[in-house]
Short mmCIF file of C-alpha atoms in Angstrom, two decimals:
data_model
loop_
_atom_site.label_atom_id
_atom_site.label_comp_id
_atom_site.label_asym_id
_atom_site.label_seq_id
_atom_site.Cartn_x
_atom_site.Cartn_y
_atom_site.Cartn_z
CA MET A 182 91.64 -59.87 1.27
CA ASP A 183 90.64 -63.33 2.43
CA PHE A 184 89.23 -61.84 5.63
CA GLN A 185 87.01 -59.44 3.72
CA ILE A 186 85.63 -62.21 1.52
CA TYR A 187 85.05 -64.41 4.57
CA GLY A 188 83.25 -61.57 6.40
CA PHE A 189 81.06 -60.86 3.41
CA ALA A 190 80.08 -64.52 3.17
CA ASN A 191 79.11 -64.60 6.84
CA LEU A 192 77.04 -61.46 6.44
CA PHE A 193 75.21 -62.96 3.46
CA LEU A 194 74.41 -66.17 5.33
CA PHE A 195 73.15 -64.19 8.34
CA THR A 196 70.84 -62.14 6.13
CA ILE A 197 69.35 -65.24 4.47
CA THR A 198 68.81 -66.90 7.85
CA LEU A 199 67.11 -63.81 9.28
CA PHE A 200 64.82 -63.56 6.23
CA PHE A 201 63.59 -67.14 6.55
CA THR A 202 63.14 -66.73 10.32
CA ILE A 203 60.94 -63.66 9.91
CA THR A 204 58.99 -65.26 7.07
CA SER A 205 58.37 -68.39 9.12
CA ALA A 206 57.18 -66.36 12.08
CA THR A 207 54.88 -64.37 9.87
CA PHE A 208 53.25 -67.52 8.48
CA GLN A 209 52.83 -68.86 12.01
CA GLU A 210 51.18 -65.68 13.24
CA ASN A 211 49.05 -65.23 10.12
CA PRO A 212 48.35 -68.68 8.76
CA LYS A 213 47.03 -68.70 5.26
CA SER A 214 43.29 -68.15 5.46
CA PRO A 215 41.18 -70.41 3.27
CA ILE A 216 39.47 -68.93 0.25
CA SER A 217 35.86 -67.83 0.88
CA THR A 218 33.51 -70.81 1.03
CA VAL A 219 30.73 -68.89 -0.69
CA PRO A 220 30.60 -70.27 -4.21
CA GLN A 221 30.80 -67.85 -7.09
CA ILE A 222 27.87 -68.13 -9.56
CA ASN A 223 28.31 -66.69 -13.02
CA SER A 224 25.64 -65.19 -15.21
CA ASN A 225 25.36 -68.39 -17.24
CA SER A 226 24.26 -70.46 -14.23
CA ILE A 227 21.05 -72.46 -14.15
CA LEU A 228 20.01 -70.53 -11.01
CA VAL A 229 20.22 -67.19 -12.80
CA ALA A 230 18.28 -68.68 -15.69
CA LEU A 231 15.58 -69.96 -13.32
CA LEU A 232 15.10 -66.56 -11.68
CA ASP A 233 14.81 -64.90 -15.11
CA SER A 234 12.66 -67.62 -16.68
CA HIS A 235 8.94 -67.83 -17.34
CA TYR A 236 8.58 -70.04 -14.25
CA THR A 237 7.82 -66.94 -12.21
CA GLU A 238 5.78 -68.67 -9.51
CA LEU A 239 8.55 -71.19 -8.80
CA SER A 240 11.28 -68.55 -8.77
CA GLU A 241 9.29 -66.39 -6.32
CA LEU A 242 8.86 -69.35 -3.99
CA VAL A 243 12.59 -70.12 -4.17
CA GLU A 244 13.36 -66.56 -3.06
CA LYS A 245 10.71 -66.64 -0.31
CA ALA A 246 12.07 -69.96 0.94
CA LEU A 247 15.61 -68.47 1.28
CA LEU A 248 17.06 -71.31 -0.80
CA LEU A 249 19.44 -69.38 -3.07
CA GLN A 250 22.54 -70.00 -0.96
CA THR A 251 21.71 -73.70 -0.58
CA LEU A 252 21.27 -74.06 -4.33
CA GLU A 253 24.47 -72.14 -5.05
CA GLU A 254 26.40 -74.64 -2.93
CA ALA A 255 24.71 -77.54 -4.71
CA VAL A 256 25.51 -76.11 -8.16
CA SER A 257 29.15 -75.53 -7.18
CA LYS A 258 29.52 -79.27 -6.44
CA HIS A 259 27.60 -80.92 -9.29
CA ASN A 260 25.06 -80.39 -12.04
CA ILE A 261 21.39 -80.31 -11.03
CA THR A 262 18.15 -81.10 -12.80
CA ILE A 263 15.11 -78.99 -11.88
CA PHE A 264 11.57 -80.20 -12.55
CA ALA A 265 9.70 -76.88 -12.69
CA PRO A 266 5.88 -76.88 -12.29
CA LYS A 267 4.08 -74.54 -14.67
CA ASN A 268 2.74 -71.28 -13.24
CA GLU A 269 -0.88 -72.46 -13.39
CA ALA A 270 -0.02 -75.47 -11.23
CA LEU A 271 1.27 -73.24 -8.44
CA GLU A 272 -1.18 -70.40 -8.92
CA ARG A 273 -4.57 -71.96 -9.68
CA ASP A 274 -4.36 -75.74 -9.46
CA LEU A 275 -2.81 -75.85 -5.99
CA ASP A 276 -5.21 -76.03 -3.05
CA PRO A 277 -5.51 -72.42 -1.73
CA GLU A 278 -5.46 -73.64 1.87
CA PHE A 279 -2.31 -75.67 1.20
CA LYS A 280 -0.65 -72.68 -0.46
CA ARG A 281 -1.48 -70.47 2.53
CA PHE A 282 0.06 -73.15 4.74
CA LEU A 283 3.30 -73.06 2.72
CA LEU A 284 3.55 -69.26 2.84
CA GLU A 285 3.08 -68.97 6.60
CA PRO A 286 6.36 -67.92 8.28
CA GLY A 287 6.23 -70.85 10.70
CA ASN A 288 6.15 -73.36 7.83
CA LEU A 289 9.34 -72.22 6.06
CA LYS A 290 10.91 -75.69 6.42
CA SER A 291 7.94 -77.33 4.69
CA LEU A 292 8.22 -74.87 1.78
CA GLN A 293 11.94 -75.57 1.47
CA ASN A 294 11.38 -79.34 1.49
CA LEU A 295 8.71 -79.02 -1.20
CA LEU A 296 10.99 -77.05 -3.52
CA LEU A 297 14.07 -79.20 -2.95
CA PHE A 298 11.93 -82.25 -3.75
CA HIS A 299 11.77 -80.96 -7.36
CA MET A 300 15.58 -80.98 -7.79
CA ILE A 301 18.05 -83.84 -8.19
CA PRO A 302 21.87 -83.57 -8.08
CA THR A 303 22.27 -85.17 -11.51
CA ARG A 304 22.11 -83.85 -15.03
CA ILE A 305 19.42 -85.68 -17.04
CA VAL A 306 18.74 -84.55 -20.58
CA SER A 307 15.87 -85.84 -22.68
CA LYS A 308 18.04 -87.92 -24.99
CA ASN A 309 19.47 -89.83 -22.00
CA TRP A 310 16.09 -90.39 -20.36
CA PRO A 311 15.93 -93.88 -18.80
CA ALA A 312 13.42 -95.95 -20.76
CA ARG A 313 12.82 -98.57 -18.06
CA GLY A 314 12.59 -96.12 -15.19
CA ARG A 315 15.10 -95.14 -12.59
CA VAL A 316 15.02 -93.76 -9.06
CA HIS A 317 16.99 -90.61 -8.24
CA SER A 318 17.54 -89.00 -4.85
CA THR A 319 16.51 -85.35 -4.55
CA LEU A 320 18.12 -82.40 -2.78
CA TYR A 321 15.50 -82.86 -0.09
CA ALA A 322 17.20 -84.76 2.73
CA GLY A 323 14.15 -86.24 4.41
CA GLU A 324 12.70 -89.71 4.23
CA GLU A 325 11.31 -90.97 0.92
CA ASN A 326 13.25 -88.28 -0.92
CA VAL A 327 13.38 -90.05 -4.28
CA LEU A 328 11.74 -89.43 -7.64
CA GLN A 329 10.83 -92.12 -10.15
CA ILE A 330 11.94 -91.07 -13.65
CA SER A 331 10.41 -93.14 -16.44
CA GLU A 332 9.29 -93.09 -20.04
CA LYS A 333 6.30 -94.86 -21.58
CA LYS A 334 6.17 -94.79 -25.35
CA THR A 335 6.94 -91.15 -26.14
CA GLU A 336 5.69 -89.69 -22.84
CA LYS A 337 8.29 -88.86 -20.22
CA SER A 338 7.30 -88.47 -16.57
CA VAL A 339 8.77 -87.90 -13.15
CA SER A 340 6.85 -89.69 -10.38
CA SER A 341 3.21 -88.65 -10.92
CA ALA A 342 3.89 -85.59 -13.12
CA LYS A 343 4.15 -85.56 -16.90
CA ILE A 344 7.00 -83.71 -18.57
CA ILE A 345 5.43 -81.01 -20.74
CA LYS A 346 8.62 -79.14 -21.80
CA GLN A 347 11.73 -81.24 -22.27
CA ASP A 348 15.10 -79.49 -21.98
CA ASP A 349 13.30 -76.19 -21.55
CA ILE A 350 16.38 -74.41 -20.17
CA VAL A 351 19.88 -75.84 -20.65
CA LYS A 352 22.95 -74.42 -18.93
CA PRO A 353 26.45 -75.78 -18.26
CA ASP A 354 25.68 -76.45 -14.59
CA GLY A 355 22.10 -77.68 -14.88
CA ILE A 356 18.92 -78.22 -16.85
CA ILE A 357 15.22 -77.42 -16.33
CA HIS A 358 12.31 -79.57 -17.50
CA GLY A 359 8.74 -78.23 -17.30
CA ILE A 360 6.17 -80.45 -15.55
CA GLU A 361 2.38 -80.25 -15.41
CA ARG A 362 1.80 -80.41 -11.66
CA VAL A 363 3.42 -79.92 -8.26
CA LEU A 364 5.22 -82.83 -6.59
CA ILE A 365 4.43 -82.99 -2.87
CA PRO A 366 6.58 -85.13 -0.55
CA LYS A 367 4.72 -87.17 2.03
CA SER A 368 6.31 -85.36 4.96
CA VAL A 369 5.03 -81.98 3.76
CA GLN A 370 1.56 -83.40 3.13
CA GLN A 371 1.58 -84.91 6.62
CA ASP A 372 2.58 -81.60 8.19
CA PHE A 373 -0.29 -79.89 6.39
CA ASN A 374 -2.79 -82.57 7.46
CA ASN A 375 -1.65 -82.30 11.07
CA ARG A 376 -1.97 -78.53 11.07
CA ARG A 377 -5.45 -78.69 9.52
CA SER A 378 -6.57 -81.29 12.05
CA LEU A 379 -5.32 -79.17 14.93
CA ARG A 380 -7.29 -76.20 13.65
CA SER A 381 -10.49 -78.20 13.38
CA ILE A 382 -10.23 -79.70 16.88
CA SER A 383 -8.67 -76.75 18.66
CA ALA A 384 -10.33 -76.32 22.01
CA VAL A 385 -12.22 -73.15 22.86
CA ILE A 386 -12.21 -71.91 26.41
CA PRO A 387 -15.85 -72.01 27.52
CA GLU A 388 -17.31 -68.73 28.62
CA GLY A 389 -20.50 -68.47 30.58
CA ALA A 390 -23.42 -66.37 29.42
CA PRO A 391 -23.52 -62.84 30.84
CA GLU A 392 -25.46 -62.65 34.10
CA VAL A 393 -28.17 -60.03 34.36
CA ASP A 394 -29.36 -58.62 37.66
CA PRO A 395 -33.18 -58.98 37.52
CA ARG A 396 -33.68 -55.96 39.77
CA THR A 397 -31.61 -53.45 37.84
CA HIS A 398 -31.56 -55.07 34.39
CA ARG A 399 -27.81 -54.55 34.28
CA LEU A 400 -24.95 -56.95 33.79
CA LYS A 401 -23.36 -58.15 37.01
CA LYS A 402 -19.95 -58.13 35.33
CA PRO A 403 -19.01 -55.85 32.42
CA VAL A 404 -18.42 -57.56 29.09
CA ALA A 405 -16.15 -56.14 26.41
CA VAL A 406 -18.00 -55.71 23.12
CA PRO A 407 -16.12 -54.61 19.97
CA ALA A 408 -17.38 -51.57 18.12
CA GLY A 409 -20.09 -52.45 15.62
CA ALA A 410 -21.03 -55.74 17.31
CA PRO A 411 -24.60 -56.24 18.54
CA PRO A 412 -25.21 -55.47 22.22
CA VAL A 413 -24.90 -58.25 24.78
CA LEU A 414 -28.35 -57.69 26.29
CA PRO A 415 -31.51 -57.96 24.19
CA VAL A 416 -33.38 -54.73 23.73
CA TYR A 417 -36.07 -55.82 26.21
CA ASP A 418 -33.48 -56.02 29.01
CA ALA A 419 -32.29 -52.54 28.12
CA LEU A 420 -35.80 -51.23 28.78
CA ALA A 421 -36.40 -50.42 32.41
CA PRO A 422 -39.74 -51.66 33.78
CA GLY A 423 -42.50 -49.12 33.80
CA PRO A 424 -44.62 -47.19 31.33
CA SER A 425 -41.74 -45.09 30.00
CA LEU A 426 -38.84 -46.16 27.85
CA ALA A 427 -35.94 -45.53 30.24
CA PRO A 428 -33.11 -47.75 29.04
CA ALA A 429 -30.71 -49.08 31.60
CA PRO A 430 -27.02 -48.54 30.75
CA ALA A 431 -26.71 -51.84 28.92
CA PRO A 432 -23.28 -52.46 27.39
CA GLY A 433 -23.00 -52.10 23.65
CA PRO A 434 -20.79 -50.79 20.88
CA GLY A 435 -21.46 -47.25 22.02
CA GLY A 436 -20.73 -47.66 25.70
CA PRO A 437 -18.77 -44.80 27.25
CA HIS A 438 -17.06 -44.04 23.92
CA HIS A 439 -20.30 -43.27 22.05
CA HIS A 440 -19.46 -44.90 18.75
CA PHE A 441 -23.08 -44.22 17.76
CA ASP A 442 -24.60 -40.79 18.38
CA GLY A 443 -28.16 -41.98 18.87
CA GLU A 444 -29.62 -38.62 19.93
CA SER A 445 -28.43 -36.95 16.74
CA GLN A 446 -29.82 -39.79 14.65
CA VAL A 447 -33.22 -39.54 16.35
CA LYS A 448 -33.27 -35.77 15.81
CA ASP A 449 -32.40 -36.34 12.16
CA PHE A 450 -35.28 -38.74 11.57
CA ILE A 451 -37.80 -36.49 13.36
CA GLN A 452 -36.63 -33.52 11.33
CA THR A 453 -36.97 -35.68 8.21
CA LEU A 454 -40.58 -36.41 9.19
CA LEU A 455 -41.29 -32.69 9.44
CA HIS A 456 -39.71 -31.89 6.07
CA TYR A 457 -41.39 -34.89 4.44
CA GLY A 458 -44.80 -33.57 5.48
CA GLY A 459 -47.87 -35.35 6.81
CA TYR A 460 -46.23 -36.73 9.99
CA ASN A 461 -46.37 -33.72 12.33
CA GLU A 462 -48.65 -35.46 14.84
CA LEU A 463 -46.26 -38.37 15.28
CA ALA A 464 -43.33 -36.00 15.78
CA ASP A 465 -45.43 -34.11 18.35
CA ILE A 466 -46.14 -37.30 20.33
CA LEU A 467 -42.49 -38.39 20.28
CA VAL A 468 -41.21 -35.03 21.55
CA ASN A 469 -44.04 -33.42 23.56
CA LEU A 470 -46.40 -36.07 24.93
CA THR A 471 -43.66 -38.60 25.72
CA SER A 472 -39.92 -38.75 26.31
CA LEU A 473 -39.54 -41.38 23.61
CA ALA A 474 -37.29 -39.28 21.37
CA THR A 475 -34.60 -38.91 24.02
CA GLU A 476 -34.94 -42.48 25.19
CA MET A 477 -34.78 -43.90 21.66
CA GLY A 478 -31.57 -41.93 21.22
CA LYS A 479 -30.09 -43.69 24.26
CA LEU A 480 -31.01 -47.08 22.82
CA VAL A 481 -29.39 -46.32 19.48
CA SER A 482 -26.27 -45.03 21.25
CA GLU A 483 -25.97 -48.41 22.94
CA GLY A 484 -25.94 -50.16 19.57
CA TYR A 485 -29.59 -51.19 19.20
CA VAL A 486 -31.50 -50.79 15.94
CA LEU A 487 -35.13 -49.77 15.46
CA THR A 488 -37.76 -49.73 12.72
CA VAL A 489 -40.51 -47.16 13.25
CA LEU A 490 -43.92 -47.76 11.68
CA ALA A 491 -44.98 -44.13 11.48
CA PRO A 492 -48.73 -43.40 11.22
CA ASN A 493 -49.44 -40.29 9.11
CA ASP A 494 -51.48 -37.31 10.29
CA GLU A 495 -54.67 -38.68 8.75
CA ALA A 496 -54.36 -41.84 10.81
CA MET A 497 -53.42 -39.99 14.00
CA ALA A 498 -56.52 -37.82 13.64
CA LYS A 499 -58.68 -40.92 14.21
CA LEU A 500 -57.35 -41.45 17.76
CA THR A 501 -60.05 -40.87 20.37
CA THR A 502 -59.98 -39.37 23.83
CA ASP A 503 -60.40 -42.78 25.46
CA GLN A 504 -57.41 -44.14 23.58
CA LEU A 505 -55.11 -41.38 24.84
CA SER A 506 -56.55 -40.54 28.27
CA GLU A 507 -55.13 -43.40 30.34
CA PRO A 508 -51.67 -42.90 31.90
CA GLY A 509 -48.94 -44.25 29.65
CA ALA A 510 -51.31 -44.78 26.72
CA PRO A 511 -49.26 -42.72 24.21
CA GLU A 512 -46.15 -44.69 25.13
CA GLN A 513 -47.96 -48.03 24.76
CA ILE A 514 -49.31 -46.99 21.35
CA MET A 515 -45.83 -46.04 20.19
CA TYR A 516 -44.24 -49.20 21.64
CA TYR A 517 -46.44 -51.23 19.30
CA HIS A 518 -45.07 -49.27 16.33
CA LEU A 519 -41.39 -49.85 17.23
CA ILE A 520 -39.78 -53.02 15.87
CA PRO A 521 -36.39 -53.92 17.39
CA GLU A 522 -34.99 -54.84 13.97
CA TYR A 523 -33.64 -52.88 11.03
CA GLN A 524 -36.08 -53.39 8.16
CA THR A 525 -36.50 -51.53 4.91
CA GLU A 526 -39.41 -51.55 2.50
CA GLU A 527 -37.50 -53.96 0.26
CA SER A 528 -36.60 -56.42 3.03
CA MET A 529 -40.15 -56.50 4.42
CA TYR A 530 -41.78 -56.86 1.01
CA ASN A 531 -39.40 -59.67 0.05
CA SER A 532 -40.18 -61.43 3.33
CA VAL A 533 -43.95 -61.32 2.95
CA ARG A 534 -43.68 -62.31 -0.72
CA ARG A 535 -41.65 -65.38 0.22
CA PHE A 536 -43.23 -66.47 3.51
CA GLY A 537 -46.76 -65.08 3.32
CA LYS A 538 -47.27 -63.73 6.86
CA ILE A 539 -44.50 -62.45 9.09
CA ASN A 540 -44.75 -61.75 12.81
CA TYR A 541 -42.47 -58.89 13.88
CA ASP A 542 -41.60 -58.41 17.54
CA THR A 543 -42.46 -55.03 19.01
CA LEU A 544 -41.28 -53.17 22.10
CA ARG A 545 -44.72 -53.75 23.57
CA LEU A 546 -44.27 -57.22 24.99
CA PRO A 547 -45.59 -59.79 24.32
CA HIS A 548 -47.49 -58.39 21.36
CA LYS A 549 -46.33 -58.84 17.79
CA VAL A 550 -47.39 -57.07 14.64
CA VAL A 551 -48.39 -59.17 11.64
CA ALA A 552 -47.27 -58.26 8.13
CA GLU A 553 -48.46 -59.70 4.82
CA GLU A 554 -48.52 -58.79 1.15
CA ALA A 555 -51.54 -56.92 -0.14
CA ASP A 556 -52.03 -55.09 -3.43
CA GLY A 557 -48.32 -54.99 -4.20
CA SER A 558 -47.47 -53.48 -0.82
CA VAL A 559 -47.09 -54.56 2.80
CA LYS A 560 -50.10 -54.60 5.10
CA PHE A 561 -49.67 -54.55 8.88
CA GLY A 562 -52.23 -55.78 11.38
CA GLN A 563 -55.46 -57.68 10.82
CA GLY A 564 -59.08 -56.83 10.13
CA GLU A 565 -60.26 -53.28 10.62
CA GLY A 566 -57.13 -52.33 12.54
CA SER A 567 -54.79 -52.91 9.60
CA ALA A 568 -52.55 -50.33 7.95
CA TYR A 569 -50.78 -50.22 4.61
CA LEU A 570 -47.20 -49.17 3.96
CA VAL A 571 -47.77 -45.99 1.95
CA ASP A 572 -44.53 -43.99 2.37
CA PRO A 573 -41.61 -46.43 2.26
CA ASP A 574 -38.11 -45.62 3.51
CA ILE A 575 -38.80 -42.10 4.76
CA TYR A 576 -35.57 -42.36 6.76
CA THR A 577 -32.93 -45.11 6.66
CA ASP A 578 -29.45 -44.63 8.13
CA GLY A 579 -28.47 -48.19 9.05
CA ARG A 580 -29.63 -47.81 12.67
CA ILE A 581 -33.11 -46.30 12.41
CA SER A 582 -35.62 -47.06 9.67
CA VAL A 583 -38.88 -45.09 9.35
CA GLN A 584 -41.74 -46.52 7.26
CA GLY A 585 -44.91 -44.49 6.81
CA VAL A 586 -48.26 -46.30 7.28
CA ASP A 587 -51.84 -45.08 6.81
CA GLY A 588 -53.26 -46.30 10.10
CA VAL A 589 -52.60 -46.57 13.84
CA LEU A 590 -51.99 -50.17 14.84
CA PHE A 591 -53.31 -51.89 17.95
CA PRO A 592 -52.86 -55.47 19.17
CA LEU A 593 -55.62 -57.80 18.00
CA GLU A 594 -56.74 -58.42 21.59
CA GLU A 595 -57.44 -54.73 22.14
CA ILE A 596 -59.32 -54.42 18.87
CA LYS A 597 -61.65 -57.26 19.87
CA ALA A 598 -62.18 -55.85 23.37
CA THR A 599 -62.94 -52.29 22.24
CA PRO A 600 -66.71 -51.67 21.81
CA ILE A 601 -67.84 -50.01 18.64
CA ALA A 602 -68.71 -46.39 19.41
CA ALA A 603 -69.10 -43.14 17.58
CA PRO A 604 -65.81 -41.47 16.89
CA VAL A 605 -64.76 -38.81 19.35
CA ALA A 606 -62.75 -35.75 18.45
CA LYS A 607 -59.05 -36.29 18.69
CA VAL A 608 -57.07 -34.80 21.53
CA VAL A 609 -53.65 -34.80 19.98
CA ALA A 610 -51.80 -31.53 19.76
CA LYS A 611 -52.51 -29.10 16.99
CA PRO A 612 -49.94 -29.15 14.22
CA ARG A 613 -48.83 -25.58 14.82
CA ARG A 614 -48.13 -26.13 18.52
CA GLY A 615 -46.52 -29.50 17.81
CA ILE A 616 -44.21 -28.16 15.14
CA LYS A 617 -43.11 -25.28 17.34
CA LYS A 618 -42.21 -27.51 20.26
CA VAL A 619 -40.65 -30.14 18.02
CA LEU A 620 -38.41 -27.48 16.50
CA ASN A 621 -37.45 -26.43 20.03
CA PHE A 622 -36.34 -30.04 20.56
CA PHE A 623 -33.57 -29.56 17.99
CA THR A 624 -32.12 -26.59 19.88
CA LEU A 625 -31.58 -28.61 23.08
#
C-alpha cells in the first residue's frame, strides 16, 4: 500500500516537471511577440474628424503628403492642436507657383514640413489661451519649429495668423482651431526660393544656327522640327534660283511624313476659284502657263504659308503681249502676288487701319507690295497700278489664303519704266481652254 502511494507521488512529480520543461522550451522557441506598434484610431479621433470636416483643402493635402500614419502615432502618445487654414487660404490666397511647388512629387518633404508646422503636441482650448503669449514646439522637427500663441484684447492669434474659429472641432485626443492664412516655415520658403532661382538661371546649351549650303540651298545637317512648328529655312531659301518656283527639300513640319498635304490644299483653292467665278484666267496661269500650282503645293507641304492676291478676270484681261512675252514673265507676275505670310481680310484691314501703310514681302525679291486703307477696304500698290480688295477670303484654310483684287500688281519701278502705249489685246488663254485644262489638273 505504501509502495503504491509512493509510486503515484513520483509519477505526479514527474508529470509536473515535464509540463514546466515543455512550457519553458516553448516560450524560448516562441518568445512572446510584442503587440502591433500600429496605433488603433477610433471613430471619435481628431484625425477622423479632420478628414470629414469642412477643411477639405487641408485634409486633401494631408492625404497627399502621406502623413496619416505619422499623425496616428502622434495622437496615440498625446493630444494635438491643429491650426487649420480655411479653404480659401489654400485654394485662392496661396501663390499658385508656390502651390505647384508643394504638389510636385520631388517636394514631398517640404509639403510634410508645411503641414506639420500647423500642429503642436499639446491641447490648447480657447478658455486656456495664454494671455501674455507663449511659444510651443510643433510636430515639424526642423529648425525654428515653434509657433507664438498670443492674445491681444479679444483677438487670439498664432504667429502671424488670426484665429477665426475657436474650438471649431473638439475631440478627446485633439482640437482644431480655424485660422485665416497659411503658416509657412522658413525652411520651406527657402526651398521654394532656391528652386525658383535655379529655374531662372538654369543654363541652356547653346546651339548654333543651321548652316545652309549656298549652292544647293539645303541644310548641311538635318534639323529635327516638331510637327506644326515653322520651317527652319525662310521661304526664300526654299526657292531654288531661277525663273521657276522649284523649292529645294527644305526641312519643315511636313518633311518625309507629310503632315501637310500641300498639293491637295492647292487643288482645293484653285477649284474654289473656279466655283467662285471670275478667276478662271488666274487658275489657267497657275496650272497651264506655269508650274506654280505644283510648286506651291510642295512649299505648303514643307510647312510654309502663303497669301495669294488673286486678280480677277477683268484685271487679267488688261495684260498685254509685251507683259507676257518675255521668258519667265508669268512667273514673275505671280511671284509679286504671293505673300509668304498668312493674312486674312480682317488681319490686313486691321493692320492698315492701325498703322496706315504696310509693306508686305513678296516672293519676288526684293520687291514689296504696299497696302493701305481706302474707302473702307484695303488698297494694294500705288498710283495707277493699284488694286482694291474686292473679294475677301475666297479661300482660307490656315495655310493658304486667297484674296481677290481688281487689278494686276506690278512693282513701282516697273510702272515708272513702262512707257504709256495703247493697250494691246491680251494673250492669256481663253476661259474655255483654261477651264478644261485646269479641270484636268485635278485628275492628276
